[in-house]
XYZ file of C-alpha atoms in Angstrom:
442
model
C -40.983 54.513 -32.594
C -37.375 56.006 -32.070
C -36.559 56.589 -28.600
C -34.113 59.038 -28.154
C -31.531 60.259 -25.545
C -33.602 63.400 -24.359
C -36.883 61.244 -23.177
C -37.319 60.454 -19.764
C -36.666 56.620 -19.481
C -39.504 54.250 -17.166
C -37.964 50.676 -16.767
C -39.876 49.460 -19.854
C -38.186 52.104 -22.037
C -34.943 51.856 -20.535
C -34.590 48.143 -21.264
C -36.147 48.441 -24.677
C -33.389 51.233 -25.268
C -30.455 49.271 -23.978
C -31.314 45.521 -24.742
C -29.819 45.744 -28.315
C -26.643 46.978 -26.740
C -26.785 43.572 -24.266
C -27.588 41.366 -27.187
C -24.944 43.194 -29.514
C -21.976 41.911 -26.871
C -23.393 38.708 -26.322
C -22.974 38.431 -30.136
C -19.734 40.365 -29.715
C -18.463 37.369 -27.166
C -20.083 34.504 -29.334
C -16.741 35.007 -31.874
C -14.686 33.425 -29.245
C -16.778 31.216 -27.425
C -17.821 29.598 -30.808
C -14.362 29.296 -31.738
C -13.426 27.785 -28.712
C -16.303 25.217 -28.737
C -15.419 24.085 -32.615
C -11.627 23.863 -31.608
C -12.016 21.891 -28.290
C -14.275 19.340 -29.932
C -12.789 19.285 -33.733
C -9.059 19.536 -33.032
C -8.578 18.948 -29.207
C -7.558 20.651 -25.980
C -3.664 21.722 -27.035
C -5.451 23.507 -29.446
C -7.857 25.115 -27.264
C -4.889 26.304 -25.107
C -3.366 27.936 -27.363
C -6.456 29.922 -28.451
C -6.097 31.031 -24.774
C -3.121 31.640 -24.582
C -2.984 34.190 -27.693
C -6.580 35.600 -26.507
C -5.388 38.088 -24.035
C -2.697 39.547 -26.301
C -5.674 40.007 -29.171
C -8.057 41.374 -26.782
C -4.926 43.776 -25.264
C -4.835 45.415 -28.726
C -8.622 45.603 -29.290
C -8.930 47.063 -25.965
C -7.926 50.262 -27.642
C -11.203 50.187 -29.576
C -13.474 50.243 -26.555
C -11.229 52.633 -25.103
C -11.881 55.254 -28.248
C -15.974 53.979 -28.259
C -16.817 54.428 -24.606
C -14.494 57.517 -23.781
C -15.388 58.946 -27.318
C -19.153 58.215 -26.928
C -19.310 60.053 -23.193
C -17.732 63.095 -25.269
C -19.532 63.477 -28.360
C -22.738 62.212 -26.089
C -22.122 65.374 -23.669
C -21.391 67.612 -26.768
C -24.786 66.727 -28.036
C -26.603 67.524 -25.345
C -25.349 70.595 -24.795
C -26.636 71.299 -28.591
C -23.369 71.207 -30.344
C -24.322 68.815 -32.962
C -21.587 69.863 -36.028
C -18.786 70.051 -33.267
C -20.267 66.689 -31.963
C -19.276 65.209 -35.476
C -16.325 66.437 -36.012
C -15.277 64.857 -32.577
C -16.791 61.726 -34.107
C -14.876 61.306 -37.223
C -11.595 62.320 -35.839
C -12.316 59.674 -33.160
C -12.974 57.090 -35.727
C -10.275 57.675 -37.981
C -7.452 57.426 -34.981
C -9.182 54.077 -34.548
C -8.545 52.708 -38.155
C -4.926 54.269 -38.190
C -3.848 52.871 -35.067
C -5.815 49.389 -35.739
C -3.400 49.334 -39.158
C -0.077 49.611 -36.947
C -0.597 47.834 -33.754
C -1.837 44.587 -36.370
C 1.144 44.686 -38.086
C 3.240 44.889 -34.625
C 1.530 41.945 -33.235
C 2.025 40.229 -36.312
C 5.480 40.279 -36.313
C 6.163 39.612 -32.136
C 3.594 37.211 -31.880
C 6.670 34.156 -32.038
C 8.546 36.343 -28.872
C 5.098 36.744 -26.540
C 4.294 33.321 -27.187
C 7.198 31.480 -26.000
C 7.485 34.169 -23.253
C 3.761 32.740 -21.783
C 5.492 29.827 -21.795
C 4.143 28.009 -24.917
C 6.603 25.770 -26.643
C 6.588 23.547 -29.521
C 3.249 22.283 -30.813
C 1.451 24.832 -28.871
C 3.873 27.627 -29.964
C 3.160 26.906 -33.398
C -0.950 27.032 -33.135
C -0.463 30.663 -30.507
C 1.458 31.831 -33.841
C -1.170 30.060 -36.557
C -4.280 31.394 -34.775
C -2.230 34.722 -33.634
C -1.351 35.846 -36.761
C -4.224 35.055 -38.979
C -6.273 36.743 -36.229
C -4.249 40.076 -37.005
C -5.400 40.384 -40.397
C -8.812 41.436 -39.574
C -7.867 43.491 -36.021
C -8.218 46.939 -37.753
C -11.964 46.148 -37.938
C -12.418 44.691 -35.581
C -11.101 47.396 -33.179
C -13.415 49.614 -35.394
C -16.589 47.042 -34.412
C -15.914 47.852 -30.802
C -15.728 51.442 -31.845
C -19.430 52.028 -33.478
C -21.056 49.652 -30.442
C -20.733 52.330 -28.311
C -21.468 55.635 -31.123
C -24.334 53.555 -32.464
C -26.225 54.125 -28.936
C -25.163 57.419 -29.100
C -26.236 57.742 -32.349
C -29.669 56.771 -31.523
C -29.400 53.397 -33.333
C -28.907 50.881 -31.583
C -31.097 48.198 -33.015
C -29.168 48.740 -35.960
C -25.735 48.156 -34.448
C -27.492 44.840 -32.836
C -27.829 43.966 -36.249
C -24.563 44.301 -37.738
C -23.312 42.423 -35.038
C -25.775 39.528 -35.153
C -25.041 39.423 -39.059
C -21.039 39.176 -37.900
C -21.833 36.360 -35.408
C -23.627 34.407 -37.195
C -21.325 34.590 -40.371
C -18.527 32.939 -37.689
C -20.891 30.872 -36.412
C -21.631 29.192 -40.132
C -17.617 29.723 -41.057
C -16.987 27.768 -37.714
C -18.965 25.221 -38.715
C -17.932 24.842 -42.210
C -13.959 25.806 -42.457
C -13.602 23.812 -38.870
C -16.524 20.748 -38.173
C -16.736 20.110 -42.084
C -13.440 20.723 -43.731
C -11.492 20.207 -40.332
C -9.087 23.127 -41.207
C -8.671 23.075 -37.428
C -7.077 25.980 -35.606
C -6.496 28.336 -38.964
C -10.471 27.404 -40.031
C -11.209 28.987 -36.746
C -9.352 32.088 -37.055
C -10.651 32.662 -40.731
C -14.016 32.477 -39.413
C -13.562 34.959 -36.616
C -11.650 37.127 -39.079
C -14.777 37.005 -41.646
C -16.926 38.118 -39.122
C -15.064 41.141 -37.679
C -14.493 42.328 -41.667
C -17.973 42.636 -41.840
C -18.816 44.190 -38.270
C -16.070 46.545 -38.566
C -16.840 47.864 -42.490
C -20.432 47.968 -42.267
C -20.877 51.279 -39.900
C -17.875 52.613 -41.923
C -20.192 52.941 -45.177
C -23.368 53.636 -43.157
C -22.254 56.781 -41.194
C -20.221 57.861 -44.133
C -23.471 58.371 -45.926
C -26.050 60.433 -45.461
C -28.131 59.142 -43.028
C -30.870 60.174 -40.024
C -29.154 59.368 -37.098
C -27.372 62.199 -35.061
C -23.717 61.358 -36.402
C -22.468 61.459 -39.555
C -18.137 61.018 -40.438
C -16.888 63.774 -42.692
C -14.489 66.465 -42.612
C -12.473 66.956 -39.272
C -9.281 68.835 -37.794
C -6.808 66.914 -35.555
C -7.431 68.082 -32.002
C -4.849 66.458 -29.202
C -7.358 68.002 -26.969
C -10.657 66.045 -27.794
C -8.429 62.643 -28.349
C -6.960 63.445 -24.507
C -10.133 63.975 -23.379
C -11.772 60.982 -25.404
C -8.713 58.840 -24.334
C -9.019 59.944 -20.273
C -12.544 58.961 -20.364
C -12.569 55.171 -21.717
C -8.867 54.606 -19.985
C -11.038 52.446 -17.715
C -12.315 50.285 -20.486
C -8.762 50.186 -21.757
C -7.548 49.488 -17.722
C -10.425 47.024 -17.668
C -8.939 44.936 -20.898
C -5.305 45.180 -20.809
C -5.595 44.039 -17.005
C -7.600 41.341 -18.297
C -5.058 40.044 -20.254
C -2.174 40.136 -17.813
C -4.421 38.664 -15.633
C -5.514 36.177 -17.906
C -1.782 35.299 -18.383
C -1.273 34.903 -14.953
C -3.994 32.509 -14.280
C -2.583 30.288 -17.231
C 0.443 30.253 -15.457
C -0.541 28.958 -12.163
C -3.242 26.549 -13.317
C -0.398 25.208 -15.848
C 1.837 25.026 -12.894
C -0.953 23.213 -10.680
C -3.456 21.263 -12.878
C -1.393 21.700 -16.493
C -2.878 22.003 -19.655
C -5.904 20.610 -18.137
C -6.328 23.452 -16.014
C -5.686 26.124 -18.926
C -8.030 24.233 -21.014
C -10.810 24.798 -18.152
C -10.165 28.159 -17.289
C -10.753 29.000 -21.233
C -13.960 26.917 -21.508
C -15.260 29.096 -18.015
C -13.785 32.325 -19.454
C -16.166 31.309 -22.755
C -19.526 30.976 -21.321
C -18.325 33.976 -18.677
C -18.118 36.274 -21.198
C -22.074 35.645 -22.584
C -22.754 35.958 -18.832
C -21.135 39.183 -17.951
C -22.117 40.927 -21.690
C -25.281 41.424 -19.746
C -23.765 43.938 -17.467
C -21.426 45.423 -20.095
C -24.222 45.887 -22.315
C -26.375 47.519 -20.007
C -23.817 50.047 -18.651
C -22.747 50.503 -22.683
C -26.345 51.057 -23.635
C -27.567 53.368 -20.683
C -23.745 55.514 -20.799
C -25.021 57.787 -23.731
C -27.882 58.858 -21.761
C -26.091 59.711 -18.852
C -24.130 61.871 -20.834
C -26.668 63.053 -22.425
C -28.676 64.134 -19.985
C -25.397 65.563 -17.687
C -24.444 67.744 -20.487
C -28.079 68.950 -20.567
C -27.896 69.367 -17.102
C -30.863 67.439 -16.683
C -30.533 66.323 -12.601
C -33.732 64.613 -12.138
C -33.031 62.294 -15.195
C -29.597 61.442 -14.002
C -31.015 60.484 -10.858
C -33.822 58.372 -12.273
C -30.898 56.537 -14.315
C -29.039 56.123 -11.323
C -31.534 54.704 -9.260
C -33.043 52.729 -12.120
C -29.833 51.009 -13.366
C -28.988 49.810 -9.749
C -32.648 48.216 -8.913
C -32.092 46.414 -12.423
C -28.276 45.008 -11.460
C -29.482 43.731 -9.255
C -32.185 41.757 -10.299
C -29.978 40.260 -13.035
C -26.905 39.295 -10.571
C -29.741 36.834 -8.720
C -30.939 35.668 -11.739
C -27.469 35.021 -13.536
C -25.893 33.340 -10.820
C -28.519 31.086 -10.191
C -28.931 30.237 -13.514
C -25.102 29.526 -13.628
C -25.275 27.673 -10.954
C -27.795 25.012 -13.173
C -26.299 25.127 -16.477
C -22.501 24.751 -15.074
C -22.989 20.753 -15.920
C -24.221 21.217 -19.559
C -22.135 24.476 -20.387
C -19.105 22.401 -19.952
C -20.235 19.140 -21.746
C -20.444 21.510 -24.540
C -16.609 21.794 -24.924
C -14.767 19.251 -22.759
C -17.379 17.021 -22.482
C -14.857 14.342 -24.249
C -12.544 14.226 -21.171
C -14.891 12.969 -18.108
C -11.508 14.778 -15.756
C -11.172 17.973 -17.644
C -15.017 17.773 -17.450
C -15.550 17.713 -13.780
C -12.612 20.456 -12.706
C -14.531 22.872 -15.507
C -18.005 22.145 -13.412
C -16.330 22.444 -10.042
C -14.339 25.674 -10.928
C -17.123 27.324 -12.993
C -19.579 26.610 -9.695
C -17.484 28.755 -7.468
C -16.309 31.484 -10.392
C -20.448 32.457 -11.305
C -20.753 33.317 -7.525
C -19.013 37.025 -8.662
C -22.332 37.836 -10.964
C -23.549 38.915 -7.549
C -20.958 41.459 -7.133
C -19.365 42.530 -10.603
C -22.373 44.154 -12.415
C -21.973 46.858 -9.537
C -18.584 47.434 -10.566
C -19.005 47.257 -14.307
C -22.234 49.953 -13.896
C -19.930 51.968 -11.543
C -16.731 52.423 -14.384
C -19.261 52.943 -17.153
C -21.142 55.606 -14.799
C -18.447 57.714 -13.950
C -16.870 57.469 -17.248
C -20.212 58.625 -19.091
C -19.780 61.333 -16.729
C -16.695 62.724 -18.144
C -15.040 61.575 -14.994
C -12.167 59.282 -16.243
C -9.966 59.575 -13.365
C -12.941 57.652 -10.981
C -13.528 55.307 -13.819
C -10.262 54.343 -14.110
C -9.379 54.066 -10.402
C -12.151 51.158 -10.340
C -11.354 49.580 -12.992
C -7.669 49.672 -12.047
C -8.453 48.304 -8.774
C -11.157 45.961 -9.917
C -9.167 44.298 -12.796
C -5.441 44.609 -11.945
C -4.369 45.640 -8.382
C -6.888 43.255 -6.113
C -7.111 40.509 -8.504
C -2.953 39.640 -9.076
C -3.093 39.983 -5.599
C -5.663 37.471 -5.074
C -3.955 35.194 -7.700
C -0.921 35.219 -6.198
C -2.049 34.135 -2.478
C -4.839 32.188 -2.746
C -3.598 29.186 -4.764
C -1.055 29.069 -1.988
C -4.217 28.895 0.790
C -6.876 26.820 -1.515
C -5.006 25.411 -4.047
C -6.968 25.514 -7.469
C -10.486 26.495 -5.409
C -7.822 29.894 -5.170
C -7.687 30.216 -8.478
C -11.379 29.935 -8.677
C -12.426 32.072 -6.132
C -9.998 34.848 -6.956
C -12.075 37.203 -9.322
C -15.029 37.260 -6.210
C -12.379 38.095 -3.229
C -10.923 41.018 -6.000
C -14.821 42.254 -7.346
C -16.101 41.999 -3.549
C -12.827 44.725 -2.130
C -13.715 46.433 -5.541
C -17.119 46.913 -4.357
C -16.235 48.719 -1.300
C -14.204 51.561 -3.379
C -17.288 52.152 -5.658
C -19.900 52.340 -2.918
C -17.622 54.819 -1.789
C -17.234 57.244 -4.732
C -21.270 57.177 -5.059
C -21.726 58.198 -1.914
C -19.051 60.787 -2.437
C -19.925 62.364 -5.985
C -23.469 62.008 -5.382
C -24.223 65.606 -4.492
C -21.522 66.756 -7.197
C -23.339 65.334 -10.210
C -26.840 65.655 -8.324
C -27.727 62.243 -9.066
């Protein structure tokens, strides 16, 4: 049976409600960790570099999808449960459409000054070359694929989420097969791997086009719209922390290139990208929680439903957690085989991945809190909190950790950075709880 957004929500309903959402971005973070693992062992670690070295400027222009999903989801969420289901769709479609339009231009901009950024992150010759190869081929499919990140949020609020899990399984596994084919089989190396990854977000990103242009029974439906700078403000406002939370992740991502390339070289680049791979399966659990549970928040604060919004509240924190035990434990185990998987060739490379991935999956502790914290106040309609968490979280505490702890620790800095930044992070949300708690009522 359907569960929908008015119901109250025991634990056993609540995870059956949001675990499509956590499976749908572990799928959504198997496109780069598979191409990642095919590169490193097919084609070799100057390869894999440059995979993450062009990463963060890909994910900077996707980040403009979750932006429009999770700020647009909060407002067509609210708008629905205040009964204002035409109005909620019209918010909808215009919110999709500015997706696809600004998905066309910003691929065709990064297509042409992906040569510039790349030599600017200090990638030169043979690595230049494959930043630009995998960059570029990469832009042909980022209109969809900003639209994929899109309808993961709108297909919870649409009350279909098990469907959206399945679009994005069929996308993953169609780069999971391509990977396999167009990189282990007909060793088209670096391009193979962006072709696959391409495939996949074609089909993740066109699928929910055709479905919620036809007439369906979920709660959203695209059609006919007016432009409205007003509900795009709004929309925008509320996910700027998912767009903080991305584009500081890929200046941030830059910057720890550039000091493990000035302290361990390639080596080190090549180890940060195989921990930044199995760290993003890790932490989809928390993003896929706090995407799945948002729409009923919003939901439920636009019905002004106060004893549901604190049942949520209360709920969502008792689960965090119980996962951050259970994920950094089991991080703690499966550092040694994780990294086999893609450096497992180079017994050095092999060892600094283990050591730095040990200390890294120590911030599963912390980070769900902040992740559930953005996603909370943004479902809220409160974009300004959101953002200032995610600003502090992702940008301000961890280039400052960056910067000086290398110079204390050496490498262990660069390891230990993102839990000194999520820990000082924690302190700010703690404090907004405790200070919007009686303003929300939850």
């Amino acid at each position: 049976m359907q569960i929908q957004l008015s119901e109250h929500f025991t634990y056993k309903k609540l995870i059956r409600f949001v675990l499509p959402s956590i499976i749908m971005m572990i799928f959504t973070s198997i496109y780069n960790v598979v191409d990642g693992l095919f590169v490193s062992n097919f084609v070799g670690k100057t390869a894999l570099a440059a995979i993450n070295i062009t990463l963060p400027f890909l994910m900077a222009i996707a980040a403009i999808g979750f932006m429009i999903g999770t700020g647009g989801s909060a407002l067509v969420g609210k708008t629905l449960g205040e009964g204002k289901r035409k109005e909620a769709n019209q918010y909808f479609s215009l919110l999709v459409y500015t997706a696809l339009t600004l998905g066309i231009v910003f691929s065709i901009l990064g297509f042409l000054f992906l040569p510039a950024l790349g030599h600017v992150l200090g990638a030169d010759g043979e690595l230049l070359e494959l930043c630009v190869l995998y960059g570029r081929i990469s832009c042909i499919s980022m209109p969809f694929f900003m639209l994929q990140n899109v309808f993961q949020s709108f297909f919870v609020t649409a009350e279909k989420p098990r469907l959206g899990l399945t679009v994005m399984i069929s996308a993953g596994i169609t780069n999971i097969v391509l990977d396999f084919l167009l990189v282990g089989v007909l060793r088209l190396g670096i391009a193979g791997a962006a072709i696959a990854t391409v495939c996949g977000e074609l089909l993740g990103g066109s699928f929910p086009l055709f479905y919620f242009f036809r007439k369906n029974n979920s709660l959203l439906r695209l059609g006919k719209t007016h432009f409205r700078l007003q509900v795009l403000k709004k929309a925008f406002l509320n996910g700027s922390s998912e767009l903080m939370t991305n584009l500081s992740s890929s200046i941030v991502n830059t910057l720890y290139n550039l000091q493990l390339m000035h302290i361990a070289g390639e080596d080190g680049v090549a180890a940060y990208g195989t921990i930044m791979y199995v760290n993003f399966v890790f932490v989809s659990v928390f993003l896929g929680y706090s995407m799945g549970s948002a729409p009923i928040i919003s939901y439920h604060y636009g019905a002004g439903n106060h004893n549901e919004l604190k049942n949520m509240f209360k709920k969502s924190l008792s689960l965090i957690a119980i996962w951050g035990i259970v994920l950094t434990t089991a991080a703690q185990f499966l550092a040694r085989p994780f990294s086999r998987f893609f450096v497992g060739y180079d017994v050095g490379l092999f060892e600094m991945t283990v050591h730095g991935f040990q200390i890294y999956s120590l911030v599963y502790l912390v980070n769900g809190y902040n992740i559930f914290g953005s996603s909370f106040f943004t479902a809220l309609n409160n974009g300004i909190l959101s953002a200032v968490i995610s600003f502090l979280r992702t940008l301000v505490f961890q280039i400052g950790a960056i910067i000086v702890l290398p110079f204390l620790l050496g490498i262990d800095g660069v390891w230990a950075s993102i839990l000194v930044a999520e820990v000082l992070t924690l302190f700010i949300t703690v404090s907004f709880f405790i200070k919007k708690r009686d303003y929300y009522h939850y």
